[in-house]
PDB file of C-alpha atoms in Angstrom:
ATOM      1  CA  UNK A   1      23.328  -3.888  26.314  1.00  0.00           C
ATOM      2  CA  UNK A   2      20.447  -3.349  24.620  1.00  0.00           C
ATOM      3  CA  UNK A   3      18.655  -6.220  22.089  1.00  0.00           C
ATOM      4  CA  UNK A   4      18.117  -5.196  18.960  1.00  0.00           C
ATOM      5  CA  UNK A   5      14.838  -5.162  17.373  1.00  0.00           C
ATOM      6  CA  UNK A   6      14.712  -7.807  14.806  1.00  0.00           C
ATOM      7  CA  UNK A   7      13.489  -5.165  12.393  1.00  0.00           C
ATOM      8  CA  UNK A   8      17.171  -3.530  12.668  1.00  0.00           C
ATOM      9  CA  UNK A   9      18.425  -6.394  11.671  1.00  0.00           C
ATOM     10  CA  UNK A  10      16.206  -6.662   8.434  1.00  0.00           C
ATOM     11  CA  UNK A  11      16.843  -2.925   7.454  1.00  0.00           C
ATOM     12  CA  UNK A  12      19.844  -3.547   7.941  1.00  0.00           C
ATOM     13  CA  UNK A  13      21.009  -6.271   5.615  1.00  0.00           C
ATOM     14  CA  UNK A  14      18.539  -4.987   3.097  1.00  0.00           C
ATOM     15  CA  UNK A  15      20.531  -2.035   3.012  1.00  0.00           C
ATOM     16  CA  UNK A  16      23.589  -4.061   2.905  1.00  0.00           C
ATOM     17  CA  UNK A  17      22.593  -5.875   0.274  1.00  0.00           C
ATOM     18  CA  UNK A  18      20.906  -3.682  -2.290  1.00  0.00           C
ATOM     19  CA  UNK A  19      24.574  -2.136  -1.878  1.00  0.00           C
ATOM     20  CA  UNK A  20      26.531  -5.203  -2.690  1.00  0.00           C
ATOM     21  CA  UNK A  21      23.878  -6.144  -5.556  1.00  0.00           C
ATOM     22  CA  UNK A  22      21.892  -2.694  -6.542  1.00  0.00           C
ATOM     23  CA  UNK A  23      22.951   0.564  -7.462  1.00  0.00           C
ATOM     24  CA  UNK A  24      22.994   2.700  -5.162  1.00  0.00           C
ATOM     25  CA  UNK A  25      24.276   6.566  -4.312  1.00  0.00           C
ATOM     26  CA  UNK A  26      24.791   8.534  -1.805  1.00  0.00           C
ATOM     27  CA  UNK A  27      24.866  12.580  -0.056  1.00  0.00           C
ATOM     28  CA  UNK A  28      21.961  14.704  -0.331  1.00  0.00           C
ATOM     29  CA  UNK A  29      22.860  16.688  -3.790  1.00  0.00           C
ATOM     30  CA  UNK A  30      22.862  12.740  -5.546  1.00  0.00           C
ATOM     31  CA  UNK A  31      19.916  11.900  -4.026  1.00  0.00           C
ATOM     32  CA  UNK A  32      18.204  15.950  -4.981  1.00  0.00           C
ATOM     33  CA  UNK A  33      19.180  15.241  -8.602  1.00  0.00           C
ATOM     34  CA  UNK A  34      18.345  11.213  -8.627  1.00  0.00           C
ATOM     35  CA  UNK A  35      14.344  12.492  -6.800  1.00  0.00           C
ATOM     36  CA  UNK A  36      14.339  14.969  -9.409  1.00  0.00           C
ATOM     37  CA  UNK A  37      15.075  12.925 -11.819  1.00  0.00           C
ATOM     38  CA  UNK A  38      12.788  10.334 -11.063  1.00  0.00           C
ATOM     39  CA  UNK A  39      15.354   7.240 -10.616  1.00  0.00           C
ATOM     40  CA  UNK A  40      15.535   7.614  -7.139  1.00  0.00           C
ATOM     41  CA  UNK A  41      13.090   4.281  -5.657  1.00  0.00           C
ATOM     42  CA  UNK A  42      13.889   4.709  -2.153  1.00  0.00           C
ATOM     43  CA  UNK A  43      15.348   6.749   0.028  1.00  0.00           C
ATOM     44  CA  UNK A  44      16.862   6.398   3.496  1.00  0.00           C
ATOM     45  CA  UNK A  45      17.121   9.336   5.923  1.00  0.00           C
ATOM     46  CA  UNK A  46      19.474   8.386   9.221  1.00  0.00           C
ATOM     47  CA  UNK A  47      17.942   9.938  12.356  1.00  0.00           C
ATOM     48  CA  UNK A  48      20.113  12.444  12.724  1.00  0.00           C
ATOM     49  CA  UNK A  49      20.036  14.538   9.541  1.00  0.00           C
ATOM     50  CA  UNK A  50      19.764  17.360   9.934  1.00  0.00           C
ATOM     51  CA  UNK A  51      16.261  19.198   9.429  1.00  0.00           C
ATOM     52  CA  UNK A  52      16.206  21.618   6.587  1.00  0.00           C
ATOM     53  CA  UNK A  53      17.918  18.262   4.719  1.00  0.00           C
ATOM     54  CA  UNK A  54      15.556  16.004   6.151  1.00  0.00           C
ATOM     55  CA  UNK A  55      12.367  18.211   4.853  1.00  0.00           C
ATOM     56  CA  UNK A  56      14.353  18.947   1.866  1.00  0.00           C
ATOM     57  CA  UNK A  57      14.430  15.453   0.769  1.00  0.00           C
ATOM     58  CA  UNK A  58      10.662  14.501   2.085  1.00  0.00           C
ATOM     59  CA  UNK A  59       9.039  17.301  -0.315  1.00  0.00           C
ATOM     60  CA  UNK A  60      10.810  16.153  -3.079  1.00  0.00           C
ATOM     61  CA  UNK A  61       9.554  12.628  -1.555  1.00  0.00           C
ATOM     62  CA  UNK A  62       6.684  13.742  -1.758  1.00  0.00           C
ATOM     63  CA  UNK A  63       6.143  15.258  -5.180  1.00  0.00           C
ATOM     64  CA  UNK A  64       7.486  12.144  -6.842  1.00  0.00           C
ATOM     65  CA  UNK A  65       6.592   9.609  -5.053  1.00  0.00           C
ATOM     66  CA  UNK A  66       8.896   8.600  -3.428  1.00  0.00           C
ATOM     67  CA  UNK A  67       8.722   6.539  -0.630  1.00  0.00           C
ATOM     68  CA  UNK A  68      11.222   7.660   2.353  1.00  0.00           C
ATOM     69  CA  UNK A  69      12.855   5.268   4.613  1.00  0.00           C
ATOM     70  CA  UNK A  70      13.877   6.957   8.054  1.00  0.00           C
ATOM     71  CA  UNK A  71      16.257   5.213   9.204  1.00  0.00           C
ATOM     72  CA  UNK A  72      16.271   4.455  13.239  1.00  0.00           C
ATOM     73  CA  UNK A  73      20.279   4.624  13.656  1.00  0.00           C
ATOM     74  CA  UNK A  74      22.164   7.887  13.347  1.00  0.00           C
ATOM     75  CA  UNK A  75      24.742   8.826   9.704  1.00  0.00           C
ATOM     76  CA  UNK A  76      27.400   6.300  11.640  1.00  0.00           C
ATOM     77  CA  UNK A  77      24.823   3.336  11.341  1.00  0.00           C
ATOM     78  CA  UNK A  78      24.352   3.271   8.075  1.00  0.00           C
ATOM     79  CA  UNK A  79      27.178   3.846   6.454  1.00  0.00           C
ATOM     80  CA  UNK A  80      28.593   0.295   8.948  1.00  0.00           C
ATOM     81  CA  UNK A  81      24.685  -1.007   7.821  1.00  0.00           C
ATOM     82  CA  UNK A  82      26.056   0.053   3.665  1.00  0.00           C
ATOM     83  CA  UNK A  83      28.786  -1.400   4.372  1.00  0.00           C
ATOM     84  CA  UNK A  84      30.623   2.108   4.446  1.00  0.00           C
ATOM     85  CA  UNK A  85      34.016   2.605   6.425  1.00  0.00           C
ATOM     86  CA  UNK A  86      31.984   6.216   6.146  1.00  0.00           C
ATOM     87  CA  UNK A  87      29.147   8.568   7.732  1.00  0.00           C
ATOM     88  CA  UNK A  88      26.472   8.166   5.208  1.00  0.00           C
ATOM     89  CA  UNK A  89      23.334  10.616   6.493  1.00  0.00           C
ATOM     90  CA  UNK A  90      21.529  10.281   2.804  1.00  0.00           C
ATOM     91  CA  UNK A  91      21.242   7.627  -0.049  1.00  0.00           C
ATOM     92  CA  UNK A  92      18.921   7.332  -2.820  1.00  0.00           C
ATOM     93  CA  UNK A  93      18.503   3.602  -3.923  1.00  0.00           C
ATOM     94  CA  UNK A  94      17.970   3.388  -7.492  1.00  0.00           C
ATOM     95  CA  UNK A  95      18.095  -0.410  -7.944  1.00  0.00           C
ATOM     96  CA  UNK A  96      16.958  -2.774  -5.210  1.00  0.00           C
ATOM     97  CA  UNK A  97      19.242  -5.194  -6.886  1.00  0.00           C
ATOM     98  CA  UNK A  98      18.337  -8.943  -4.631  1.00  0.00           C
ATOM     99  CA  UNK A  99      17.431  -6.892  -1.533  1.00  0.00           C
ATOM    100  CA  UNK A 100      12.795  -6.743  -1.145  1.00  0.00           C
ATOM    101  CA  UNK A 101      13.942  -3.091   1.221  1.00  0.00           C
ATOM    102  CA  UNK A 102      11.278  -1.845  -1.563  1.00  0.00           C
ATOM    103  CA  UNK A 103       8.978  -4.737  -0.998  1.00  0.00           C
ATOM    104  CA  UNK A 104       8.894  -4.893   2.356  1.00  0.00           C
ATOM    105  CA  UNK A 105       8.973  -0.586   2.808  1.00  0.00           C
ATOM    106  CA  UNK A 106       6.188  -0.890   0.829  1.00  0.00           C
TER     107      UNK A 106
END
């Protein structure tokens, strides 16, 4: 068994805190809507997301000056980090709540 890096644990803890205390949306369509409206503060993409969807989100993030966090794990691990029992490939954070995930990304 390999050891996890401290940064990965910190990211997981920040994601869990943002989902619990802030406002987050899951899924590509909802994330794109929030990005177009300018309401998304951070977009998180799992490493096994579809390349076309990933490039579409990166383009919209570049145009809207929205930071993109490329999560190191796959969609199962991202869902677990968010405290969900299902796969999460793409999510948008509108309000981080008590989490400092946006500050740590910048």
